Amino acid sequence: MPQPSYTRGRQDKPLLTLTIGQAFDATVAIHGEREALVVRHQGVRYSWRELAAEVDVHARALMALGVEVGERVGIWAPNCAQWCILQLATAKVGGILVNINPAYRVGELEYVLRQSGCRWLVCADAFKTSDYHAMVREVVPELTLHAVGELASERLPDLRGVISLAAEPPVGFLPWTALAGRAGQVELAAYEARQQGLQFDQPVNIQYTSGTTGAPKGATLSHYNLLNNGYMVGESLGLTEQDRMVIPVPLYHCFGMVMGNLGCITHGSAMIYPNDAFDAELTLRAVAEERASILYGVPTMFIAMLDHPSRAALDLSTLRSGIMAGATCPIEVMRKVIEQMHMAEVQIAYGMTETSPVSLQTGPDDGLELRVTTVGRTQPQLETKLVDADGRIVARGEIGELCTRGYSVMLGYWDNLQATHDALDPAGWMHTGDLAVMDDEGYVRIVGRNKDMIIRGGENIYPRELEEFFHTHPAVAEAQVVGIPCSKYGEEVVAWIRLHPGHSASAEELQQWCKARLAHFKTPRHFRFVDEFPMTVTGKVQKFRMREISVEELGEQFAPCGPA
Ligand code: AMP
């Protein structure tokens, strides 16, 4: 009888049965004077006690603004100290933080605010080419007409107000700096009673993941989901209060806010944000100047750091470990990270937003081969199985869809029973859409995806979303989108376009049109104009053929790929 592709992680590490607020308070009580948060681009340096003071003031201010248990508060900002403060403050008052990708444009912003029913939005002022205030005003033109907290918006009826992180925001926005002044309106006893009333199984966060079908879906995650995942990831890294972790990955994604922030919070390790968004040099400098021991990143970030001319002059010898996740790591990159960046214990993690995120991870003792060919073994307290198209477990060595079960599986998609039902089966397994093989020792190799998704530089892009979007362009009759391999970003986006007869549009025009309306990373790098698409006899578009043709045609051009 061949062994089935099923494994269970270690059972000897108990799960935490705390809210995020309780876990944070426990760390503050033990490590109060040690450094907790360093935000280099803002000049912020907080001890755990100082961070706790910020969190408590802002949590009480949220209560003063009327945020009730279960109400949603959106955050639309690149990495900054306020992101971390708000993450903890919302958790402490029982709010649900809604992560909004800083690269979103107006249409994407409006969709997630409406779908999640956000009561409050906290937004940055500007970042790269995004003017957040202008975009918010486009969605909520009524902002200047109502008193703070009494907004009545036609397009976003649940929204009560918008808080700006700008020093002096325009009329209509409540300045973040004014929040502390409101904290006193809520008695300390009321704040404490609120915290005591919370349960660890309550939802605390919504993270949007686009779908292969239709609009983005809000993975709804509990304290128990996220806290335990951060904790288990940290345990695998052997984190202690002596560790200092550089977090260049975005906080709006679980890599930053769970594996980063909650990994540190559960172990008393210092969180160090090198910049508002990834920058290879600033990340390397943060490691050297902060004497960091842990560094996170997607493979694309490590490639950029390895290639950076200033790396050689910087002392990275304090590094010992870190995590590479989000996409497959090329062997040469892993070798260099170990040899040239001193990360002898670097680990690979695999997971997805819906599973908090990490399900499998390599261990500190796994050899180089295992760290580049597999994503390790099942995390403690979780189960993994690989199934065929009929949902039956395949034998070891055979390809199957990876499914995860256990504490980490999301509560469901926000206000979307059908999508929840499609992703989670009645026995509680999350179907990931990733294809994998399990060996006799339980190591899992990711071999492909049966979901139509492109991963470019760690960002997920759903072809279906782009294809539907192109239909809103007057000249485009049909669009098909594929990903092709790229040495710099892992994959690049190619759009095949069929124009309406008599219409014209150039690649540049379509690129500009996308950039103005979509998060920048979704803009296709290459366009190919066609009269028809490769089809099967049954009339299905052959994406694999389109991929082959694009690779053949673009050949030399796409390695390395530049920014779109
Ligand atoms: P997200 O929900 O943004 O975290 O993306 C999850 C998807 O990223 C997974 O379903 C995989 O397709 C991919 N992914 C995550 N980690 C890895 C990894 N270590 N190796 C290969 N693919 C990965």
Short mmCIF file of N, CA, C and O in Angstrom, two decimals, residues 53-104:
data_model
loop_
_atom_site.label_atom_id
_atom_site.label_comp_id
_atom_site.label_asym_id
_atom_site.label_seq_id
_atom_site.Cartn_x
_atom_site.Cartn_y
_atom_site.Cartn_z
N ALA A 53 2.15 52.65 24.93
CA ALA A 53 1.48 53.92 25.24
C ALA A 53 0.79 54.46 23.98
O ALA A 53 -0.36 54.93 24.04
N GLU A 54 1.49 54.37 22.84
CA GLU A 54 0.89 54.84 21.57
C GLU A 54 -0.35 54.01 21.22
O GLU A 54 -1.37 54.54 20.79
N VAL A 55 -0.21 52.70 21.39
CA VAL A 55 -1.31 51.81 21.04
C VAL A 55 -2.53 52.11 21.91
O VAL A 55 -3.66 52.24 21.42
N ASP A 56 -2.31 52.25 23.20
CA ASP A 56 -3.44 52.45 24.11
C ASP A 56 -4.15 53.78 23.84
O ASP A 56 -5.38 53.86 23.85
N VAL A 57 -3.37 54.82 23.61
CA VAL A 57 -3.98 56.13 23.32
C VAL A 57 -4.83 56.05 22.05
O VAL A 57 -5.97 56.54 22.01
N HIS A 58 -4.29 55.40 21.02
CA HIS A 58 -5.04 55.35 19.75
C HIS A 58 -6.21 54.38 19.82
O HIS A 58 -7.22 54.58 19.16
N ALA A 59 -6.08 53.35 20.64
CA ALA A 59 -7.20 52.43 20.82
C ALA A 59 -8.37 53.16 21.50
O ALA A 59 -9.52 53.07 21.08
N ARG A 60 -8.05 53.94 22.53
CA ARG A 60 -9.11 54.69 23.21
C ARG A 60 -9.70 55.75 22.28
O ARG A 60 -10.91 56.00 22.30
N ALA A 61 -8.85 56.32 21.43
CA ALA A 61 -9.37 57.30 20.47
C ALA A 61 -10.34 56.63 19.49
O ALA A 61 -11.36 57.21 19.13
N LEU A 62 -10.03 55.41 19.10
CA LEU A 62 -10.94 54.70 18.19
C LEU A 62 -12.29 54.49 18.88
O LEU A 62 -13.35 54.65 18.27
N MET A 63 -12.22 54.14 20.17
CA MET A 63 -13.49 53.98 20.91
C MET A 63 -14.22 55.31 20.97
O MET A 63 -15.44 55.36 20.82
N ALA A 64 -13.46 56.39 21.17
CA ALA A 64 -14.09 57.71 21.23
C ALA A 64 -14.76 58.06 19.90
O ALA A 64 -15.77 58.74 19.86
N LEU A 65 -14.20 57.56 18.81
CA LEU A 65 -14.80 57.81 17.50
C LEU A 65 -16.00 56.90 17.25
O LEU A 65 -16.63 56.96 16.21
N GLY A 66 -16.24 56.02 18.19
CA GLY A 66 -17.44 55.17 18.07
C GLY A 66 -17.19 53.80 17.48
O GLY A 66 -18.14 53.12 17.10
N VAL A 67 -15.92 53.39 17.36
CA VAL A 67 -15.64 52.07 16.76
C VAL A 67 -16.09 50.98 17.73
O VAL A 67 -15.63 50.90 18.87
N GLU A 68 -17.04 50.17 17.29
CA GLU A 68 -17.58 49.08 18.12
C GLU A 68 -16.89 47.76 17.77
O GLU A 68 -16.24 47.65 16.74
N VAL A 69 -17.10 46.77 18.61
CA VAL A 69 -16.54 45.43 18.34
C VAL A 69 -17.09 44.94 16.99
O VAL A 69 -18.28 45.03 16.72
N GLY A 70 -16.18 44.45 16.15
CA GLY A 70 -16.59 43.91 14.85
C GLY A 70 -16.67 44.94 13.74
O GLY A 70 -16.91 44.58 12.58
N GLU A 71 -16.47 46.23 14.07
CA GLU A 71 -16.54 47.24 13.00
C GLU A 71 -15.20 47.33 12.27
O GLU A 71 -14.14 47.12 12.85
N ARG A 72 -15.28 47.69 11.00
CA ARG A 72 -14.10 47.68 10.15
C ARG A 72 -13.43 49.06 10.07
O ARG A 72 -14.12 50.08 9.93
N VAL A 73 -12.12 49.02 10.16
CA VAL A 73 -11.30 50.23 10.02
C VAL A 73 -10.26 49.94 8.94
O VAL A 73 -9.47 49.00 9.07
N GLY A 74 -10.27 50.73 7.86
CA GLY A 74 -9.35 50.48 6.75
C GLY A 74 -8.03 51.20 6.96
O GLY A 74 -8.00 52.29 7.54
N ILE A 75 -6.96 50.60 6.48
CA ILE A 75 -5.65 51.29 6.48
C ILE A 75 -5.10 51.25 5.07
O ILE A 75 -4.92 50.19 4.49
N TRP A 76 -4.86 52.45 4.55
CA TRP A 76 -4.37 52.58 3.17
C TRP A 76 -3.10 53.41 3.22
O TRP A 76 -3.13 54.63 3.07
N ALA A 77 -2.00 52.75 3.49
CA ALA A 77 -0.74 53.47 3.66
C ALA A 77 0.43 52.51 3.44
O ALA A 77 0.32 51.32 3.74
N PRO A 78 1.54 53.04 2.96
CA PRO A 78 2.75 52.21 2.91
C PRO A 78 3.27 51.97 4.33
O PRO A 78 2.70 52.49 5.29
N ASN A 79 4.35 51.21 4.47
CA ASN A 79 4.85 50.88 5.81
C ASN A 79 5.20 52.13 6.60
O ASN A 79 5.89 53.03 6.11
N CYS A 80 4.73 52.18 7.83
CA CYS A 80 5.01 53.32 8.71
C CYS A 80 4.66 52.90 10.14
O CYS A 80 4.02 51.86 10.35
N ALA A 81 5.07 53.72 11.10
CA ALA A 81 4.81 53.39 12.50
C ALA A 81 3.32 53.31 12.78
O ALA A 81 2.84 52.44 13.52
N GLN A 82 2.55 54.21 12.14
CA GLN A 82 1.11 54.25 12.42
C GLN A 82 0.42 52.96 11.98
O GLN A 82 -0.60 52.58 12.53
N TRP A 83 1.00 52.31 10.97
CA TRP A 83 0.41 51.04 10.50
C TRP A 83 0.42 50.03 11.65
O TRP A 83 -0.58 49.38 11.97
N CYS A 84 1.58 49.91 12.30
CA CYS A 84 1.75 48.96 13.40
C CYS A 84 0.86 49.37 14.58
O CYS A 84 0.18 48.53 15.19
N ILE A 85 0.83 50.67 14.87
CA ILE A 85 0.02 51.16 16.00
C ILE A 85 -1.46 50.85 15.75
O ILE A 85 -2.16 50.35 16.63
N LEU A 86 -1.90 51.11 14.52
CA LEU A 86 -3.31 50.87 14.21
C LEU A 86 -3.64 49.37 14.23
O LEU A 86 -4.72 48.97 14.66
N GLN A 87 -2.70 48.56 13.75
CA GLN A 87 -2.92 47.10 13.77
C GLN A 87 -3.22 46.65 15.20
O GLN A 87 -4.16 45.90 15.46
N LEU A 88 -2.43 47.15 16.15
CA LEU A 88 -2.60 46.73 17.55
C LEU A 88 -3.79 47.43 18.20
O LEU A 88 -4.53 46.82 18.97
N ALA A 89 -4.00 48.71 17.86
CA ALA A 89 -5.10 49.45 18.48
C ALA A 89 -6.45 48.87 18.05
O ALA A 89 -7.36 48.71 18.89
N THR A 90 -6.60 48.55 16.78
CA THR A 90 -7.88 47.97 16.33
C THR A 90 -8.10 46.62 17.02
O THR A 90 -9.19 46.31 17.47
N ALA A 91 -7.01 45.82 17.12
CA ALA A 91 -7.14 44.51 17.77
C ALA A 91 -7.58 44.68 19.22
O ALA A 91 -8.40 43.92 19.73
N LYS A 92 -7.05 45.70 19.89
CA LYS A 92 -7.37 45.89 21.32
C LYS A 92 -8.82 46.30 21.56
O LYS A 92 -9.36 46.01 22.62
N VAL A 93 -9.42 46.99 20.60
CA VAL A 93 -10.81 47.41 20.83
C VAL A 93 -11.80 46.49 20.12
O VAL A 93 -12.99 46.75 20.11
N GLY A 94 -11.28 45.39 19.54
CA GLY A 94 -12.19 44.44 18.89
C GLY A 94 -12.60 44.86 17.49
O GLY A 94 -13.52 44.28 16.91
N GLY A 95 -11.90 45.86 16.93
CA GLY A 95 -12.19 46.27 15.56
C GLY A 95 -11.60 45.27 14.58
O GLY A 95 -10.85 44.37 14.96
N ILE A 96 -11.97 45.43 13.33
CA ILE A 96 -11.42 44.56 12.27
C ILE A 96 -10.65 45.45 11.31
O ILE A 96 -11.24 46.31 10.64
N LEU A 97 -9.35 45.26 11.26
CA LEU A 97 -8.51 46.08 10.38
C LEU A 97 -8.65 45.56 8.95
O LEU A 97 -8.55 44.36 8.71
N VAL A 98 -8.87 46.49 8.03
CA VAL A 98 -8.97 46.10 6.62
C VAL A 98 -7.73 46.62 5.91
O VAL A 98 -7.49 47.83 5.82
N ASN A 99 -6.89 45.70 5.43
CA ASN A 99 -5.65 46.09 4.76
C ASN A 99 -5.95 46.50 3.32
O ASN A 99 -6.55 45.71 2.59
N ILE A 100 -5.51 47.68 2.95
CA ILE A 100 -5.74 48.13 1.57
C ILE A 100 -4.38 48.35 0.91
O ILE A 100 -3.52 49.07 1.45
N ASN A 101 -4.19 47.70 -0.22
CA ASN A 101 -2.91 47.77 -0.94
C ASN A 101 -2.59 49.23 -1.29
O ASN A 101 -3.39 49.90 -1.92
N PRO A 102 -1.40 49.73 -0.87
CA PRO A 102 -1.07 51.14 -1.15
C PRO A 102 -1.00 51.44 -2.65
O PRO A 102 -1.05 52.60 -3.04
N ALA A 103 -0.90 50.42 -3.47
CA ALA A 103 -0.82 50.67 -4.92
C ALA A 103 -2.21 50.78 -5.56
O ALA A 103 -2.31 51.09 -6.75
N TYR A 104 -3.26 50.56 -4.80
CA TYR A 104 -4.61 50.62 -5.38
C TYR A 104 -4.91 52.01 -5.93
O TYR A 104 -4.43 53.03 -5.43
#
